[in-house]
CSV table of N, CA, C and O in Angstrom, one decimal:
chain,number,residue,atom,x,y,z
A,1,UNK,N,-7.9,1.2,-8.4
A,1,UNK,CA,-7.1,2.2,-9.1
A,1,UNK,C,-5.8,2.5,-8.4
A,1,UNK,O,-5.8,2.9,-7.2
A,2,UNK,N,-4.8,2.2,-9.3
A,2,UNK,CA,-3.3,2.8,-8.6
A,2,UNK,C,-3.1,4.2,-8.5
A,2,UNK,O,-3.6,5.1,-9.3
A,3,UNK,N,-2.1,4.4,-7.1
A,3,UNK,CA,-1.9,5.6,-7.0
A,3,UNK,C,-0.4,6.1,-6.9
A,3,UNK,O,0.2,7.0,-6.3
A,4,UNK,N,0.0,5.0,-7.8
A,4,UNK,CA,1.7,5.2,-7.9
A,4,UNK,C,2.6,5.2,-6.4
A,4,UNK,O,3.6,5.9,-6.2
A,5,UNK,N,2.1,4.5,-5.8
A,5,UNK,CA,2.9,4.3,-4.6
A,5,UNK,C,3.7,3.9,-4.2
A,5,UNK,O,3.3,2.8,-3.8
A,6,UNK,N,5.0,4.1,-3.8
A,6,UNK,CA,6.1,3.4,-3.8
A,6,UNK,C,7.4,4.0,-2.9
A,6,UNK,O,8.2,5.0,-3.0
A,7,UNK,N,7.3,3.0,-1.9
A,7,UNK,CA,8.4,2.7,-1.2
A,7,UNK,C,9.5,3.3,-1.5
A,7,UNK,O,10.2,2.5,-2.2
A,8,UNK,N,10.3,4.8,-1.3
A,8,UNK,CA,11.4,5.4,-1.9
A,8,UNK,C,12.4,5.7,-0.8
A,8,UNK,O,13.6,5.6,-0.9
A,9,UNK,N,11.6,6.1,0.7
A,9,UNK,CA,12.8,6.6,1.8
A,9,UNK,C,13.1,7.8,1.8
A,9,UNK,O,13.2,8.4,0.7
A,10,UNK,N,13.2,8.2,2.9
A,10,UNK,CA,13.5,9.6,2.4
A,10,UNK,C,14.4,10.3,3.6
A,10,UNK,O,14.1,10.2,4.7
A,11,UNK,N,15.8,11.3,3.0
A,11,UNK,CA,16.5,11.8,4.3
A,11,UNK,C,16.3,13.0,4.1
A,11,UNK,O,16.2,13.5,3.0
A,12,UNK,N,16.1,13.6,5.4
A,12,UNK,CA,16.1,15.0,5.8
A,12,UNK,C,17.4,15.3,6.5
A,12,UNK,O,17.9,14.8,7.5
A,13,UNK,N,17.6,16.2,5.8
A,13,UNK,CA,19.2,16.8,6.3
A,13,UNK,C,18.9,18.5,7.2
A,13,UNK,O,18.0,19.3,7.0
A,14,UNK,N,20.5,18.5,8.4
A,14,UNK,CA,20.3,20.2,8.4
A,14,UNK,C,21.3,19.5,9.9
A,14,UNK,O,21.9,18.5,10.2
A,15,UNK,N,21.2,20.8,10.5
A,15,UNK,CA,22.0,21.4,11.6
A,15,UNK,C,21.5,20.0,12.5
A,15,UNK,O,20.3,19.7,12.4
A,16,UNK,N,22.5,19.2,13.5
A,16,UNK,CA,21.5,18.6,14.6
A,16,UNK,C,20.6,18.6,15.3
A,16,UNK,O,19.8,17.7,15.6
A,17,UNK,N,20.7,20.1,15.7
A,17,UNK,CA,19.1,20.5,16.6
A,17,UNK,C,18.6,20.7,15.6
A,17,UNK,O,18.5,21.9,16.0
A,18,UNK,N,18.1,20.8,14.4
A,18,UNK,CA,17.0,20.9,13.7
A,18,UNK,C,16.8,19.6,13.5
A,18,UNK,O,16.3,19.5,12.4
A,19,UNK,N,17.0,18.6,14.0
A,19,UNK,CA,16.4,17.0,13.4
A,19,UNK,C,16.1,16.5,14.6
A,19,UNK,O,15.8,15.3,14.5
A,20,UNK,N,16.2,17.2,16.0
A,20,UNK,CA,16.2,16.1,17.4
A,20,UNK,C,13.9,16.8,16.9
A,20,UNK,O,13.1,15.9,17.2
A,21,UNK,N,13.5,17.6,16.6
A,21,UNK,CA,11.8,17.2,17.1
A,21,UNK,C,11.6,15.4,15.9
A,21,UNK,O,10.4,15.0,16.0
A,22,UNK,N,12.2,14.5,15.2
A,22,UNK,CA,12.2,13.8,14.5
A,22,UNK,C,12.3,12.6,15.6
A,22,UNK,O,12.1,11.5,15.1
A,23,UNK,N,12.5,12.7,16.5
A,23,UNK,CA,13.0,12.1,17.6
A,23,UNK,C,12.1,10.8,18.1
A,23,UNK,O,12.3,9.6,18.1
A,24,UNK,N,10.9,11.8,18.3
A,24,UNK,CA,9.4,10.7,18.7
A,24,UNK,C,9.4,9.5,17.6
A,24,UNK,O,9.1,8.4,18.1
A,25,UNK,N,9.7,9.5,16.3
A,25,UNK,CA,9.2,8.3,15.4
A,25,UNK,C,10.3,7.3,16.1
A,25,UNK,O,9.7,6.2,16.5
A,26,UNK,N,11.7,7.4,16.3
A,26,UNK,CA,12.4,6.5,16.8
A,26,UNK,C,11.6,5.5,18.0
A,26,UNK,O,11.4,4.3,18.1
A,27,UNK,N,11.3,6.6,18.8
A,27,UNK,CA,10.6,6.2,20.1
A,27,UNK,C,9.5,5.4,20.1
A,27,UNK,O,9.2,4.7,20.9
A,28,UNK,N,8.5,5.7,18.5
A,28,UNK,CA,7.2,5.1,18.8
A,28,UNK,C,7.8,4.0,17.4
A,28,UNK,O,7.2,3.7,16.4
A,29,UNK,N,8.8,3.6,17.8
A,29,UNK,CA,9.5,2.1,16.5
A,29,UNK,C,9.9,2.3,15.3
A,29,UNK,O,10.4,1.5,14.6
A,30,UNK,N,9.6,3.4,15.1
A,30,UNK,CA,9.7,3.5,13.0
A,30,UNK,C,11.3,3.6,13.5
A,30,UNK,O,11.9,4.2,14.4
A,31,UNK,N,11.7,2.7,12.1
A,31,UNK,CA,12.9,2.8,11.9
A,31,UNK,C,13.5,4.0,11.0
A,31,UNK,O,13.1,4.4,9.9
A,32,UNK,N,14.9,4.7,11.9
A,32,UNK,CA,15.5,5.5,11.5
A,32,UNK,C,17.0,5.8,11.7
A,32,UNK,O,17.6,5.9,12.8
A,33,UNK,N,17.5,5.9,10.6
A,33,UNK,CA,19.0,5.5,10.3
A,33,UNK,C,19.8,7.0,10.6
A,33,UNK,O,19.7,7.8,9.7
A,34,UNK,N,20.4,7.3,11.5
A,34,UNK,CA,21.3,8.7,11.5
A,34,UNK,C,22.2,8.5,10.4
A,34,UNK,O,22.7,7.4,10.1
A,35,UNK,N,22.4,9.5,9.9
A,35,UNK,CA,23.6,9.8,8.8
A,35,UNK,C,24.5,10.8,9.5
A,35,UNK,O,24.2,11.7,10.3
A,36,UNK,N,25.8,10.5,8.9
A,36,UNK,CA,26.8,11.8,9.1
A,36,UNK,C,27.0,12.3,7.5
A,36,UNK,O,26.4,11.7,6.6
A,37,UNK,N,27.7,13.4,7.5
A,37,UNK,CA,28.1,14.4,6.2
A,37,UNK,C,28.3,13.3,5.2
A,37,UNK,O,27.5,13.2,4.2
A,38,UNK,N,29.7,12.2,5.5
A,38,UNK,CA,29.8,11.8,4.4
A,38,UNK,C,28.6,10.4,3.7
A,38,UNK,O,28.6,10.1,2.5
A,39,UNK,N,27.6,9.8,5.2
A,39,UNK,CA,26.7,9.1,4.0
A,39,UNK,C,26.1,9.7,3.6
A,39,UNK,O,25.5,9.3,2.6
A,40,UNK,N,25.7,10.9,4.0
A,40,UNK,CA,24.7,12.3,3.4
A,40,UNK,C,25.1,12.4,1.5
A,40,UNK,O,24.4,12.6,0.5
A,41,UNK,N,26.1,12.3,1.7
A,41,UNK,CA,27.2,12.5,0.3
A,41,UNK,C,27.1,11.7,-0.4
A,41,UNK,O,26.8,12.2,-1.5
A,42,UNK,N,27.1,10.4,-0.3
A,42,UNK,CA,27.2,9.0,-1.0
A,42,UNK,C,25.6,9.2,-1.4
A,42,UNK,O,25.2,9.2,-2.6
A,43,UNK,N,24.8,9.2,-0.2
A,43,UNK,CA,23.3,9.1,-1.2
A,43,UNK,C,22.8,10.6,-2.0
A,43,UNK,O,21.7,10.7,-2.5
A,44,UNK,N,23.7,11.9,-2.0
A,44,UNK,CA,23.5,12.9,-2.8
A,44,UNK,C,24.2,13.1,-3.7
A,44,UNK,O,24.4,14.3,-4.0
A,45,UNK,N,24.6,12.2,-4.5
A,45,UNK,CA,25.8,12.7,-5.3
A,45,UNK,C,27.0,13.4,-4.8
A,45,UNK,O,27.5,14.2,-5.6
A,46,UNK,N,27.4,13.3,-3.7
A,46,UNK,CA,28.5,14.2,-3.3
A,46,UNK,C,28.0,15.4,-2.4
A,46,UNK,O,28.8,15.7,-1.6
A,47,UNK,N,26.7,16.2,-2.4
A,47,UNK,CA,26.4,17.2,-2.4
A,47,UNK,C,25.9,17.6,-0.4
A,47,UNK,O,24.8,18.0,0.1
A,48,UNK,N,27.0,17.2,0.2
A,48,UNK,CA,27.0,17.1,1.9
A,48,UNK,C,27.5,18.6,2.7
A,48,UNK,O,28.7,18.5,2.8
A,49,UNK,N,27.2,19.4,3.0
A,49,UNK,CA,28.1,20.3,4.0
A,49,UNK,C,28.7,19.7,4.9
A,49,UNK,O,27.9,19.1,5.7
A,50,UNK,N,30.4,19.7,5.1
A,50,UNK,CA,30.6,19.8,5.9
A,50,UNK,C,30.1,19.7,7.8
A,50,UNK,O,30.0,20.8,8.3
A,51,UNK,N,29.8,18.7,8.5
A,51,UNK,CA,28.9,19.0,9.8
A,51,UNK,C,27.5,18.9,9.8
A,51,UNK,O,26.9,19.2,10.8
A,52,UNK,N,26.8,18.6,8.5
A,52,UNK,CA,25.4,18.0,8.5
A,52,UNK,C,25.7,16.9,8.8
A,52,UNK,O,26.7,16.2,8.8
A,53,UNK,N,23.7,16.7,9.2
A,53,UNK,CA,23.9,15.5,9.8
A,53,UNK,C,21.8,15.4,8.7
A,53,UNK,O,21.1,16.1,8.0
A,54,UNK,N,21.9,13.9,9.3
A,54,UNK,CA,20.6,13.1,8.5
A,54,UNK,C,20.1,12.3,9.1
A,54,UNK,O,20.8,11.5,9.8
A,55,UNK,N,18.6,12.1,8.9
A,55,UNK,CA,18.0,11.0,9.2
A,55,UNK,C,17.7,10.2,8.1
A,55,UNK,O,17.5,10.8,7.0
A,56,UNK,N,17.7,9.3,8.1
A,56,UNK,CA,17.1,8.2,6.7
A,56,UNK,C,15.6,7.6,7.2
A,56,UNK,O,15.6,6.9,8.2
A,57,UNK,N,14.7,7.8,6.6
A,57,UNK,CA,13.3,7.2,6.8
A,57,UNK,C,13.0,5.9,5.8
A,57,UNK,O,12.6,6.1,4.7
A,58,UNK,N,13.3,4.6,6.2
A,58,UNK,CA,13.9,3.8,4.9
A,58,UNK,C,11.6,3.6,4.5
A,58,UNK,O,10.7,3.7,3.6
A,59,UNK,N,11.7,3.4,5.2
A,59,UNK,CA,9.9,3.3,5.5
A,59,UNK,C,8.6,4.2,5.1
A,59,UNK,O,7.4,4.0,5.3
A,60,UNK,N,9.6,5.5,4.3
A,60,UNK,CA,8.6,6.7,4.6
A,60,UNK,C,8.0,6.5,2.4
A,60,UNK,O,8.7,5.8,1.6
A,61,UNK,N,7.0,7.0,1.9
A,61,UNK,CA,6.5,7.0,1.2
A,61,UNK,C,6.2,8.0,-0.1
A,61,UNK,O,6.4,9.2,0.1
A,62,UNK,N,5.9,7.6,-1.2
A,62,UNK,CA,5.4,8.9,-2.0
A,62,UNK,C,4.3,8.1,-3.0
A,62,UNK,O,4.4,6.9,-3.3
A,63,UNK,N,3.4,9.1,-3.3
A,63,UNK,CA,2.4,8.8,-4.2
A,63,UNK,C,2.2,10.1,-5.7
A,63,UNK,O,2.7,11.2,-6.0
A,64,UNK,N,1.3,9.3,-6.3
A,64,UNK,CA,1.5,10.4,-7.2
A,64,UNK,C,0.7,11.6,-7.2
A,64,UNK,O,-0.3,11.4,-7.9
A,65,UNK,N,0.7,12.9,-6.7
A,65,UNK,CA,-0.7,13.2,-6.4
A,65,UNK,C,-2.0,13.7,-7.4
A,65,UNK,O,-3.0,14.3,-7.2
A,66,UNK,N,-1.6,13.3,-8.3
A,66,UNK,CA,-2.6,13.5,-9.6
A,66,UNK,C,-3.4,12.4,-9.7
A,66,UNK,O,-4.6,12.5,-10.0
A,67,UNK,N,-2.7,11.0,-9.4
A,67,UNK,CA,-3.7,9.8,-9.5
A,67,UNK,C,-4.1,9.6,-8.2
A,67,UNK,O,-4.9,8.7,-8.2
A,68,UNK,N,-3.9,10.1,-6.9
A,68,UNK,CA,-4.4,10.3,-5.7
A,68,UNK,C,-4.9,11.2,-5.8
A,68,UNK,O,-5.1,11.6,-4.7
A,69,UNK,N,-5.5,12.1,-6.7
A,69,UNK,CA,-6.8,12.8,-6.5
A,69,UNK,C,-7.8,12.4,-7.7
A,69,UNK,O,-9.0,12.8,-7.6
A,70,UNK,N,-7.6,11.8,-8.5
A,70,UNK,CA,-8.8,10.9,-9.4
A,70,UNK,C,-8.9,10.0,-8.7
A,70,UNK,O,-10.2,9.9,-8.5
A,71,UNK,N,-8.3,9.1,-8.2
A,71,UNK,CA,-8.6,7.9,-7.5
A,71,UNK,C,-9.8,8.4,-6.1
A,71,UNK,O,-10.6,7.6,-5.6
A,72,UNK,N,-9.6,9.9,-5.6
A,72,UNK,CA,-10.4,10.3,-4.7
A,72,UNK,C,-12.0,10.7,-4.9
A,72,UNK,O,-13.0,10.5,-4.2
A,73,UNK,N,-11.6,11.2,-6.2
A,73,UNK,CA,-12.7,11.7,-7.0
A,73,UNK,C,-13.8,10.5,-7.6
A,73,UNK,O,-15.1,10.5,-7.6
A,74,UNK,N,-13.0,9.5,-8.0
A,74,UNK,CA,-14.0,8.4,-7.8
A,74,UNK,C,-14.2,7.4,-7.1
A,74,UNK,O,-14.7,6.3,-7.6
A,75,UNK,N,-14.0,7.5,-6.4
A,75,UNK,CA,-14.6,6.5,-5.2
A,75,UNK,C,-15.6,7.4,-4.2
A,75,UNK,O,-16.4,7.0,-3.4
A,76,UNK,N,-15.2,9.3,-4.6
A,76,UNK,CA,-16.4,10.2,-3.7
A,76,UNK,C,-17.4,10.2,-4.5
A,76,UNK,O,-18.5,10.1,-4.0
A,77,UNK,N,-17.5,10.4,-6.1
A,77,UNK,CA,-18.6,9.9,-6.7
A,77,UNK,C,-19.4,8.8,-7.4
A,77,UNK,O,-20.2,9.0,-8.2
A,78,UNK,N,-18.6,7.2,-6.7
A,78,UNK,CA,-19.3,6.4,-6.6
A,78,UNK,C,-20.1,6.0,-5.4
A,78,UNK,O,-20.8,5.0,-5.3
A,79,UNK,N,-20.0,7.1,-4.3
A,79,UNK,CA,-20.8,7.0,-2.9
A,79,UNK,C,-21.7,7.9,-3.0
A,79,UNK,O,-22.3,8.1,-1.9
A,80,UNK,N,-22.1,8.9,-4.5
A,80,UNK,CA,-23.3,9.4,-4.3
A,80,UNK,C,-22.8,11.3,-4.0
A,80,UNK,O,-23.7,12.1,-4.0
A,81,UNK,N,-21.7,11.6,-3.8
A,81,UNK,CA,-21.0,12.9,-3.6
A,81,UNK,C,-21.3,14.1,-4.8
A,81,UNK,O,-21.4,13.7,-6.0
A,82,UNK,N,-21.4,15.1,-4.6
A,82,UNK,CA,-21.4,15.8,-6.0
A,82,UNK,C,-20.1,16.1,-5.8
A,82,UNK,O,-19.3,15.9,-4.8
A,83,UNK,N,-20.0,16.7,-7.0
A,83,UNK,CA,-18.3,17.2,-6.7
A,83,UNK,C,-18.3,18.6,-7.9
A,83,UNK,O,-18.4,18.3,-9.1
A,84,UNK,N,-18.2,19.6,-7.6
A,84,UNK,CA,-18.1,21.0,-8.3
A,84,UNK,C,-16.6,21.2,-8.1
A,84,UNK,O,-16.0,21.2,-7.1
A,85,UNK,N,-16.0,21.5,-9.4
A,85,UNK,CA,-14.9,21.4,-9.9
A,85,UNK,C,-14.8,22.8,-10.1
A,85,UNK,O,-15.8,23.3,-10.6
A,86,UNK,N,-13.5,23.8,-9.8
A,86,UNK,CA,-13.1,24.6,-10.4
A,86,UNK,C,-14.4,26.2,-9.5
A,86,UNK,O,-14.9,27.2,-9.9
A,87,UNK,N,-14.3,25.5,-8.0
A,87,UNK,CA,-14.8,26.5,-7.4
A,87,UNK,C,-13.9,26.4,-5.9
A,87,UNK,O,-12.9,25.8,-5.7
A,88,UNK,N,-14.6,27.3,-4.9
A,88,UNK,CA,-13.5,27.6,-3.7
A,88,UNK,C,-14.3,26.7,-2.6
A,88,UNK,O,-15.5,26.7,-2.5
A,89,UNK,N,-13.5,26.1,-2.0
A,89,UNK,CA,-14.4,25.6,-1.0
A,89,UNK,C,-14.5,26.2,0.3
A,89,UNK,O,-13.4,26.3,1.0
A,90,UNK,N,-15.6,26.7,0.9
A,90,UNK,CA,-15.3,27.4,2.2
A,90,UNK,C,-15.4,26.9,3.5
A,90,UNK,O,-15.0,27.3,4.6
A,91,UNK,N,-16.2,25.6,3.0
A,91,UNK,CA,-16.5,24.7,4.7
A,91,UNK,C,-16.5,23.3,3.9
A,91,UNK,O,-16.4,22.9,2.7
A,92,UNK,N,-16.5,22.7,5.2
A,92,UNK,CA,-16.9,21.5,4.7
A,92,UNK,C,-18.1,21.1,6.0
A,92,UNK,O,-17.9,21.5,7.1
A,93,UNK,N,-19.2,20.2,5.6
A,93,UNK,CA,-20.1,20.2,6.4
A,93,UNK,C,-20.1,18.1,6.4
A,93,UNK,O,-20.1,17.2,5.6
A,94,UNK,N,-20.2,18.2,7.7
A,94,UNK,CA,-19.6,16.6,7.8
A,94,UNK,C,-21.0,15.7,8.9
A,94,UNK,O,-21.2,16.1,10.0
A,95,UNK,N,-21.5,14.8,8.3
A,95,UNK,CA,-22.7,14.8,8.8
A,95,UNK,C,-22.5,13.0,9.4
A,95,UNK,O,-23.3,12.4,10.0
């Protein structure tokens, strides 16, 4: 069962010191592209401040999460799981 997955990338923009904790993925290999204001611009329609800055995650992901939770739902009750729908869960007991 698909879960709409697909390779899209994604930049996170803001002040420089708000993007250096982003730092470790570089270090542990994931590739990551710095942007300045104006390619910030080009991939936003225009829509850059002045002195932002960006990372580009060309690697990073999205799914859809409606068919990532049917798709969860059955494969937990083809292993035998009950599944009560439309109550609160307070624990989870993991055996």
């Amino acid at each position: 069962m698909g879960v709409g997955w697909r390779r899209t990338g994604i930049v996170r923009c803001g002040p420089p010191e708000t993007l250096e904790p982003y730092g470790w993925q570089s270090g542990a290999g994931l590739p990551i592209e710095r942007m300045d204001a104006s390619e910030i611009g080009r991939c936003t329609a225009g829509r850059a401040a002045p002195g932002l800055s960006g990372l580009f995650f060309p690697e990073d992901a999205v799914v859809d999460s409606r068919l990532l939770v049917r798709a969860l739902k059955r494969s937990i009750v083809e292993r035998g799981v009950d599944v009560a729908e439309g109550v609160a869960v307070t624990r989870f007991r993991v055996e």
